[in-house]
Short mmCIF file of C-alpha atoms in Angstrom, two decimals:
data_model
loop_
_atom_site.label_atom_id
_atom_site.label_comp_id
_atom_site.label_asym_id
_atom_site.label_seq_id
_atom_site.Cartn_x
_atom_site.Cartn_y
_atom_site.Cartn_z
CA MET A 1 29.79 17.16 89.98
CA LEU A 2 30.04 13.83 88.36
CA HIS A 3 31.56 12.90 85.05
CA ALA A 4 33.97 13.46 82.23
CA THR A 5 33.58 12.99 78.55
CA SER A 6 35.03 11.82 75.30
CA SER A 7 35.47 14.22 72.43
CA LEU A 8 35.80 11.20 70.16
CA VAL A 9 32.69 9.25 71.09
CA THR A 10 29.54 11.16 71.90
CA TRP A 11 26.79 8.92 70.48
CA PRO A 12 25.64 6.45 71.44
CA ARG A 13 26.99 6.04 74.94
CA PRO A 14 27.35 2.42 76.18
CA VAL A 15 24.75 2.64 78.94
CA HIS A 16 24.46 -1.14 79.15
CA ARG A 17 28.06 -1.40 80.35
CA TRP A 18 27.48 0.76 83.42
CA PRO A 19 28.28 -0.83 86.80
CA PRO A 20 25.83 -0.27 89.67
CA LEU A 21 28.37 2.04 91.30
CA ALA A 22 28.09 4.49 88.43
CA VAL A 23 24.34 4.77 88.87
CA GLY A 24 24.88 5.26 92.58
CA LEU A 25 27.26 8.14 91.93
CA LEU A 26 24.66 9.92 89.83
CA VAL A 27 22.01 9.45 92.51
CA LEU A 28 24.34 10.92 95.14
CA CYS A 29 25.03 13.95 92.95
CA ALA A 30 21.37 14.56 92.27
CA TRP A 31 20.57 14.18 95.96
CA ALA A 32 23.32 16.60 96.99
CA SER A 33 22.29 19.32 94.54
CA LEU A 34 18.59 18.97 95.34
CA ALA A 35 19.34 19.27 99.04
CA HIS A 36 21.38 22.43 98.44
CA ALA A 37 18.55 23.94 96.47
CA GLN A 38 16.02 23.30 99.23
CA ALA A 39 18.13 23.85 102.32
CA GLU A 40 18.96 26.99 104.24
CA PRO A 41 22.27 28.53 103.19
CA THR A 42 25.09 26.74 105.00
CA GLY A 43 26.84 30.00 105.69
CA SER A 44 27.76 33.34 104.27
CA MET A 45 31.10 34.38 102.94
CA PRO A 46 33.84 34.12 105.59
CA GLU A 47 34.15 36.96 108.07
CA PRO A 48 37.96 37.29 108.10
CA ALA A 49 38.21 37.69 104.32
CA PRO A 50 35.75 40.61 103.98
CA THR A 51 37.58 42.43 106.77
CA LEU A 52 40.41 42.83 104.31
CA VAL A 53 38.00 44.50 101.92
CA ASP A 54 36.17 46.58 104.51
CA GLY A 55 39.25 47.61 106.48
CA VAL A 56 37.89 46.26 109.76
CA ASP A 57 40.42 46.01 112.58
CA ILE A 58 40.88 42.36 113.46
CA ALA A 59 43.58 42.82 116.09
CA ASP A 60 41.19 41.93 118.92
CA VAL A 61 39.78 38.80 117.31
CA ASP A 62 40.35 35.71 119.45
CA PRO A 63 42.66 33.14 117.86
CA PRO A 64 40.65 30.45 116.09
CA PRO A 65 40.81 26.82 117.16
CA ALA A 66 43.48 24.77 115.48
CA LEU A 67 42.67 23.59 111.98
CA ASP A 68 42.32 19.85 111.54
CA ILE A 69 44.07 19.01 108.27
CA ARG A 70 45.22 15.60 107.06
CA LEU A 71 47.10 14.59 103.92
CA ARG A 72 46.65 11.47 101.81
CA THR A 73 49.01 10.33 99.05
CA GLN A 74 49.71 7.13 97.16
CA ALA A 75 52.11 6.13 99.94
CA HIS A 76 49.51 6.64 102.68
CA ARG A 77 46.02 5.32 102.02
CA ILE A 78 44.87 6.65 105.39
CA ALA A 79 45.03 10.43 105.66
CA GLN A 80 47.88 11.49 107.94
CA PRO A 81 47.55 14.40 110.40
CA SER A 82 49.65 17.41 109.48
CA ASP A 83 51.41 19.81 111.82
CA GLU A 84 51.47 22.39 109.02
CA ALA A 85 47.73 23.05 108.96
CA ALA A 86 47.85 26.85 109.07
CA ALA A 87 50.52 26.99 106.36
CA ILE A 88 48.53 24.63 104.14
CA ALA A 89 45.35 26.65 104.63
CA LYS A 90 47.14 29.86 103.69
CA ALA A 91 48.54 28.23 100.57
CA LEU A 92 45.06 27.05 99.53
CA LEU A 93 43.30 30.31 100.34
CA PRO A 94 44.02 32.30 97.14
CA PHE A 95 42.62 29.47 95.05
CA ALA A 96 39.65 28.80 97.33
CA ILE A 97 38.72 32.46 96.85
CA LEU A 98 38.66 31.99 93.07
CA ALA A 99 36.66 28.75 93.31
CA THR A 100 34.06 30.60 95.40
CA GLU A 101 33.98 33.65 93.15
CA ALA A 102 33.33 31.36 90.20
CA TYR A 103 29.82 30.96 91.61
CA CYS A 104 29.44 34.72 92.03
CA ASN A 105 30.56 35.59 88.51
CA LEU A 106 27.69 36.04 86.05
CA ASN A 107 25.18 35.59 88.87
CA SER A 108 21.57 35.37 87.74
CA LYS A 109 18.28 35.23 89.61
CA ALA A 110 17.95 31.59 88.66
CA ASP A 111 21.27 30.80 90.31
CA ALA A 112 20.11 32.10 93.68
CA SER A 113 17.91 29.02 94.21
CA ALA A 114 20.98 26.93 95.07
CA ALA A 115 22.29 27.17 98.62
CA ASN A 116 25.79 26.41 97.40
CA VAL A 117 25.76 29.56 95.25
CA PRO A 118 26.60 32.73 97.20
CA ARG A 119 23.83 35.32 97.21
CA ASP A 120 24.54 38.75 95.76
CA ASP A 121 25.01 40.23 99.24
CA ASP A 122 27.52 37.46 100.06
CA CYS A 123 29.65 38.26 97.02
CA PRO A 124 32.08 41.05 97.93
CA SER A 125 31.50 43.07 94.76
CA SER A 126 34.15 41.06 92.93
CA ASP A 127 36.75 42.53 95.29
CA LEU A 128 37.65 39.42 97.26
CA HIS A 129 40.11 38.15 94.65
CA GLN A 130 41.95 41.47 94.85
CA THR A 131 42.69 40.94 98.54
CA ALA A 132 44.64 37.83 97.53
CA GLY A 133 46.57 39.72 94.86
CA TRP A 134 44.62 38.58 91.79
CA LYS A 135 43.65 40.69 88.79
CA LYS A 136 40.59 39.45 86.96
CA LEU A 137 41.05 39.12 83.21
CA SER A 138 37.79 37.79 81.81
CA ASP A 139 34.75 35.59 82.25
CA TYR A 140 34.11 32.86 79.70
CA PRO A 141 31.64 33.28 78.14
CA SER A 142 31.83 37.04 78.49
CA ALA A 143 28.84 38.96 79.80
CA HIS A 144 29.66 41.73 77.32
CA ALA A 145 28.58 41.26 73.74
CA GLU A 146 31.44 43.39 72.44
CA ASP A 147 33.88 40.76 73.71
CA GLY A 148 32.26 38.07 71.60
CA VAL A 149 35.00 38.03 68.97
CA ARG A 150 37.50 37.20 71.71
CA LEU A 151 35.41 34.48 73.31
CA PRO A 152 37.24 31.18 72.87
CA VAL A 153 34.29 28.96 73.69
CA GLY A 154 32.00 30.69 71.20
CA GLY A 155 28.23 30.45 71.42
CA HIS A 156 28.06 26.70 71.98
CA HIS A 157 29.58 26.48 75.42
CA ARG A 158 26.92 24.08 76.77
CA GLY A 159 26.89 25.90 80.11
CA LEU A 160 30.66 25.90 80.59
CA ARG A 161 31.62 28.88 82.75
CA LEU A 162 35.02 29.90 83.98
CA SER A 163 37.08 32.99 84.73
CA ALA A 164 40.74 33.85 84.21
CA TYR A 165 42.94 35.73 86.67
CA VAL A 166 46.58 36.79 86.88
CA MET A 167 48.82 37.45 89.88
CA ASP A 168 52.01 39.48 89.47
CA LEU A 169 54.76 37.89 91.57
CA GLY A 170 57.48 40.35 90.66
CA ALA A 171 59.89 40.89 87.81
CA ASP A 172 62.03 37.86 88.68
CA THR A 173 59.16 35.37 89.03
CA PRO A 174 56.81 34.24 86.25
CA PRO A 175 53.26 35.55 86.73
CA LEU A 176 50.62 33.18 88.05
CA LEU A 177 47.78 32.60 85.57
CA ALA A 178 44.68 30.94 87.04
CA PHE A 179 41.48 29.52 85.56
CA ALA A 180 38.54 29.09 87.95
CA PHE A 181 35.66 26.83 86.87
CA ARG A 182 32.11 27.13 88.09
CA GLY A 183 30.36 24.12 89.60
CA THR A 184 26.79 22.97 89.10
CA GLU A 185 23.88 25.40 89.07
CA PHE A 186 20.87 23.37 90.13
CA SER A 187 18.60 25.20 87.67
CA SER A 188 20.88 24.58 84.67
CA TRP A 189 19.84 21.61 82.53
CA MET A 190 23.17 21.91 80.70
CA ASP A 191 25.04 21.32 83.96
CA TRP A 192 22.90 18.28 84.61
CA HIS A 193 23.51 17.04 81.10
CA THR A 194 27.21 17.22 81.98
CA ASN A 195 26.69 15.51 85.34
CA LEU A 196 24.58 12.76 83.75
CA ARG A 197 26.57 12.41 80.55
CA TRP A 198 27.06 8.70 81.10
CA LEU A 199 23.35 8.31 80.44
CA LEU A 200 22.74 11.11 77.95
CA PRO A 201 24.05 11.50 74.39
CA GLY A 202 25.57 14.63 72.94
CA ARG A 203 28.43 16.97 73.72
CA ASP A 204 28.77 18.55 77.14
CA GLN A 205 31.09 20.85 79.05
CA TYR A 206 33.96 18.38 79.24
CA ASP A 207 33.91 17.96 75.46
CA ILE A 208 33.75 21.72 74.89
CA LEU A 209 36.60 22.41 77.30
CA ALA A 210 38.79 19.68 75.79
CA ASP A 211 38.39 21.30 72.37
CA HIS A 212 39.26 24.82 73.54
CA VAL A 213 42.09 24.54 76.08
CA PRO A 214 44.75 26.02 73.71
CA LEU A 215 42.46 28.92 72.77
CA LEU A 216 41.63 29.67 76.40
CA LEU A 217 45.32 29.74 77.30
CA ARG A 218 46.17 31.97 74.34
CA ASP A 219 43.35 34.42 75.06
CA ALA A 220 44.08 34.63 78.80
CA LYS A 221 47.79 35.20 78.20
CA GLN A 222 47.05 38.05 75.82
CA ARG A 223 44.71 39.67 78.34
CA ALA A 224 47.21 39.11 81.17
CA GLN A 225 50.03 40.81 79.27
CA GLU A 226 47.75 43.78 78.65
CA ALA A 227 46.86 43.89 82.35
CA LEU A 228 50.50 43.61 83.44
CA GLY A 229 51.70 46.09 80.84
CA ARG A 230 54.58 43.93 79.67
CA GLN A 231 55.46 40.94 77.55
CA VAL A 232 55.72 37.67 79.44
CA ARG A 233 57.77 34.73 78.19
CA GLN A 234 57.16 32.29 81.03
CA TRP A 235 54.00 31.58 82.98
CA GLN A 236 52.90 29.58 85.99
CA VAL A 237 49.46 28.19 85.15
CA VAL A 238 47.04 26.71 87.66
CA THR A 239 43.40 25.62 87.46
CA THR A 240 40.83 25.50 90.24
CA GLY A 241 37.15 24.86 90.86
CA HIS A 242 34.59 23.27 93.16
CA SER A 243 32.62 20.05 92.58
CA LEU A 244 31.89 19.86 88.84
CA GLY A 245 34.25 22.81 88.45
CA GLY A 246 36.97 20.75 90.12
CA GLY A 247 36.55 17.97 87.59
CA LEU A 248 36.78 20.45 84.73
CA ALA A 249 39.85 22.07 86.29
CA GLN A 250 41.62 18.70 86.42
CA LEU A 251 40.71 18.00 82.80
CA MET A 252 42.37 21.23 81.70
CA ALA A 253 45.45 20.36 83.79
CA TYR A 254 45.80 16.94 82.18
CA LYS A 255 45.08 18.36 78.73
CA SER A 256 47.91 20.92 78.60
CA HIS A 257 51.58 20.68 79.52
CA GLU A 258 51.47 24.40 80.25
CA VAL A 259 49.41 23.79 83.40
CA GLY A 260 51.53 23.21 86.48
CA ALA A 261 48.82 22.27 88.97
CA ALA A 262 45.12 21.82 89.60
CA ILE A 263 43.97 22.89 93.07
CA VAL A 264 40.39 21.74 93.48
CA PHE A 265 37.77 21.57 96.23
CA ASP A 266 35.16 18.87 96.98
CA SER A 267 35.88 17.76 93.46
CA SER A 268 34.01 15.47 91.13
CA PRO A 269 35.73 12.06 91.03
CA VAL A 270 35.72 12.13 87.23
CA THR A 271 38.17 14.24 85.26
CA GLY A 272 38.30 13.05 81.66
CA HIS A 273 41.91 11.94 82.12
CA HIS A 274 41.41 9.04 79.71
CA GLN A 275 38.29 9.95 77.74
CA CYS A 276 39.17 13.50 76.73
CA VAL A 277 42.96 13.49 76.72
CA GLY A 278 45.00 11.67 74.09
CA ASP A 279 48.05 9.60 74.97
CA ASP A 280 50.22 11.91 72.88
CA GLU A 281 49.20 15.00 74.85
CA VAL A 282 48.49 13.91 78.44
CA ASN A 283 50.34 15.92 81.08
CA CYS A 284 51.81 13.20 83.32
CA ASN A 285 53.78 15.68 85.44
CA VAL A 286 50.94 17.93 86.57
CA ARG A 287 50.42 18.32 90.31
CA ILE A 288 46.88 17.63 91.55
CA TRP A 289 45.79 18.92 94.97
CA ARG A 290 42.32 17.76 96.02
CA ALA A 291 41.11 19.61 99.09
CA TYR A 292 37.80 18.61 100.64
CA ALA A 293 35.70 18.75 103.77
CA ARG A 294 35.82 15.54 105.75
CA GLY A 295 32.49 13.77 105.33
CA GLU A 296 31.21 15.84 102.38
CA VAL A 297 29.03 13.83 100.03
CA LEU A 298 31.52 13.24 97.22
CA SER A 299 34.27 12.19 99.65
CA TYR A 300 32.45 8.88 100.06
CA VAL A 301 32.35 8.42 96.30
CA ARG A 302 36.06 9.10 95.98
CA ALA A 303 36.81 6.76 98.90
CA ALA A 304 34.90 3.96 97.19
CA LEU A 305 36.80 4.52 93.96
CA ARG A 306 40.13 4.46 95.78
CA LEU A 307 39.48 0.84 96.75
CA THR A 308 39.88 -0.08 93.09
CA TYR A 309 41.90 2.86 91.76
CA PRO A 310 44.44 4.13 94.32
CA LEU A 311 45.75 7.65 94.07
CA SER A 312 48.47 8.15 91.48
CA ASP A 313 51.90 9.61 92.19
CA ASN A 314 50.95 13.17 91.33
CA ILE A 315 47.82 13.46 93.50
CA THR A 316 47.64 14.69 97.10
CA GLU A 317 44.35 14.85 98.98
CA ILE A 318 43.95 17.48 101.69
CA GLU A 319 41.21 16.68 104.19
CA ILE A 320 39.75 19.52 106.28
CA GLY A 321 38.02 18.26 109.42
CA ASN A 322 36.62 21.45 110.97
CA ILE A 323 33.61 22.01 108.69
CA ARG A 324 30.32 21.20 110.38
CA GLY A 325 26.98 19.94 109.13
CA ASN A 326 25.72 16.78 107.49
CA PHE A 327 27.40 15.22 104.48
CA LEU A 328 25.31 17.37 102.14
CA ALA A 329 25.86 20.66 103.95
CA ARG A 330 29.60 20.07 104.04
CA HIS A 331 29.70 20.04 100.25
CA SER A 332 29.72 23.83 100.17
CA MET A 333 32.47 26.04 98.79
CA VAL A 334 31.16 28.90 100.92
CA SER A 335 31.65 26.91 104.13
CA PHE A 336 35.03 25.63 103.02
CA LEU A 337 36.31 29.14 102.33
CA ALA A 338 34.89 30.37 105.63
CA GLU A 339 36.85 27.72 107.49
CA ILE A 340 40.27 28.17 105.93
CA SER A 341 39.88 31.97 105.92
CA ARG A 342 40.32 31.88 109.69
CA VAL A 343 44.09 31.85 109.11
CA HIS A 344 44.01 35.40 107.69
CA HIS A 345 45.11 36.92 110.98
CA VAL A 346 47.31 34.03 112.10
CA THR A 347 51.02 34.70 111.84
CA THR A 348 52.71 31.52 110.68
CA GLU A 349 55.70 30.45 108.67
CA ASP A 350 54.86 29.03 105.26
CA LYS A 351 56.94 25.90 106.07
CA GLY A 352 57.54 25.42 102.38
CA TRP A 353 53.86 25.64 101.43
CA THR A 354 54.43 28.18 98.70
CA THR A 355 53.15 28.60 95.16
CA ALA A 356 56.38 27.05 93.94
CA ARG A 357 55.66 23.91 95.95
CA LEU A 358 52.09 23.69 94.76
CA LEU A 359 53.24 23.87 91.15
CA ALA A 360 56.32 21.64 91.48
CA PRO A 361 56.13 18.74 88.97
CA ALA A 362 55.13 15.38 90.42
CA PRO A 363 55.60 12.67 87.78
CA ASP A 364 52.91 10.01 87.58
CA CYS A 365 54.99 6.95 86.72
CA ASP A 366 52.02 4.81 85.69
CA CYS A 367 50.84 7.54 83.35
CA MET A 368 54.29 7.69 81.79
CA ALA A 369 54.54 3.93 81.49
CA GLN A 370 51.14 3.51 79.90
CA ARG A 371 50.74 6.67 77.87
CA ASN A 372 54.01 8.62 77.56
CA ALA A 373 56.63 5.87 77.42
CA SER A 374 57.80 6.96 73.98
CA ARG A 375 58.82 10.32 75.44
CA SER A 376 62.19 9.25 76.84
CA ALA A 377 62.87 12.75 78.17
CA GLN A 378 59.95 12.35 80.56
CA TRP A 379 61.01 8.89 81.69
CA THR A 380 62.56 10.30 84.86
CA ALA A 381 65.08 8.56 87.10
CA GLN A 382 62.41 8.30 89.78
CA CYS A 383 60.10 6.40 87.48
CA ARG A 384 62.88 4.24 86.05
CA ASP A 385 63.90 3.18 89.56
CA ARG A 386 60.33 2.32 90.44
CA TRP A 387 59.89 0.41 87.19
CA ALA A 388 63.08 -1.58 87.88
CA ALA A 389 61.98 -2.33 91.46
CA MET A 390 58.88 -3.99 90.05
CA GLY A 391 61.02 -6.40 88.05
CA HIS A 392 60.88 -4.68 84.66
CA ASP A 393 63.74 -3.52 82.49
CA PRO A 394 63.53 0.31 82.50
CA ASP A 395 65.30 0.39 79.14
CA ARG A 396 62.61 -1.68 77.47
CA LEU A 397 59.90 0.88 76.98
CA ASP A 398 57.79 -1.66 75.11
CA GLN A 399 57.05 -3.19 78.51
CA ALA A 400 55.22 0.01 79.34
CA SER A 401 52.16 -1.47 77.68
CA GLN A 402 51.92 -3.93 80.58
CA PRO A 403 49.94 -3.05 83.72
CA VAL A 404 51.88 -1.33 86.49
CA GLY A 405 50.16 -2.27 89.70
CA GLN A 406 46.65 -1.32 90.73
CA SER A 407 47.27 2.37 90.21
CA LEU A 408 47.37 1.92 86.44
CA VAL A 409 44.16 3.89 86.01
CA SER A 410 44.41 5.64 89.34
CA ALA A 411 41.43 7.50 90.72
CA ARG A 412 41.10 10.33 88.24
#
């Protein structure tokens, strides 16, 4: 839900430097999770999606009302209505399924106290991902002791939970490798240690993930090649997750140049972009898609942060306006998936909203100027033109140490 970490500085944390906004963010997160734990479930898994599993005929289902989807980028501070809503929803759907299943994986009785966590009877027996074409590779940490030697995060995962999947797109297209991160379990003190890390000392899930990204990638690729039955030289890698899981997914995307995109839902506003990722390794070209329910609790936090830290070049926010309930109830991955799943039986052109588009590089010029300027190969023509338009000499990379507008440390 709420924060990122530093693998370099874990004790003590400079609590005295906290602005009032930071404390407010933590209060909102605590309030949201407590409300989910006490409230009635906001909804079960979406009806259209299970019909694919159960083989139910949906030919007679009435067409759903039009989806209300708006897009926000650095160029448009106010979200703009989109006439491609159904195509966007279909593009998001395979990843929303994984972000929801992340709560179902390794379910325990303790988890069932949270309304945001699907109950056992709402989880489609781990089959839902198959309807979208995914093959599940592994949970991390594994539920099977015999897999311990292959567990990248070891025994000190601090509550970090994720799953790896692969989608075969054909012999001529690199396979899609996905990592889905689980959000907060209300009953997990380790999750709350991660959410409240600004106030608490010690290592948490962001630190653990930052240390193990290469191992996770290596392990998942090995498992994927075994599942596909062939050697793979090129991959398309994407990360996803909901709330806290969304923040972790973005951290992994910024941490590795192998990741093409992070597609996250109702995400934490903190990603570890600066604290956990070194200047020599930050992925300035990764595409970030932040989908969220209009009016969900963390959308107000992100909106407040955008006043000071506008979106960077590589980030697009996708606002879904159809989800009902108060600002706490709307922060539900179950409800989000139920809404966009309505496009299952809608015939629509993709209008360019394909996996290739979602993973297309989107250079963050400020990131390059401030952190990757020494990598001339990444200093793209687009960024050089923008740099020149601001009155700087694009050939003088030493100027990259100077601030580049308000988006210098854009809302990460």
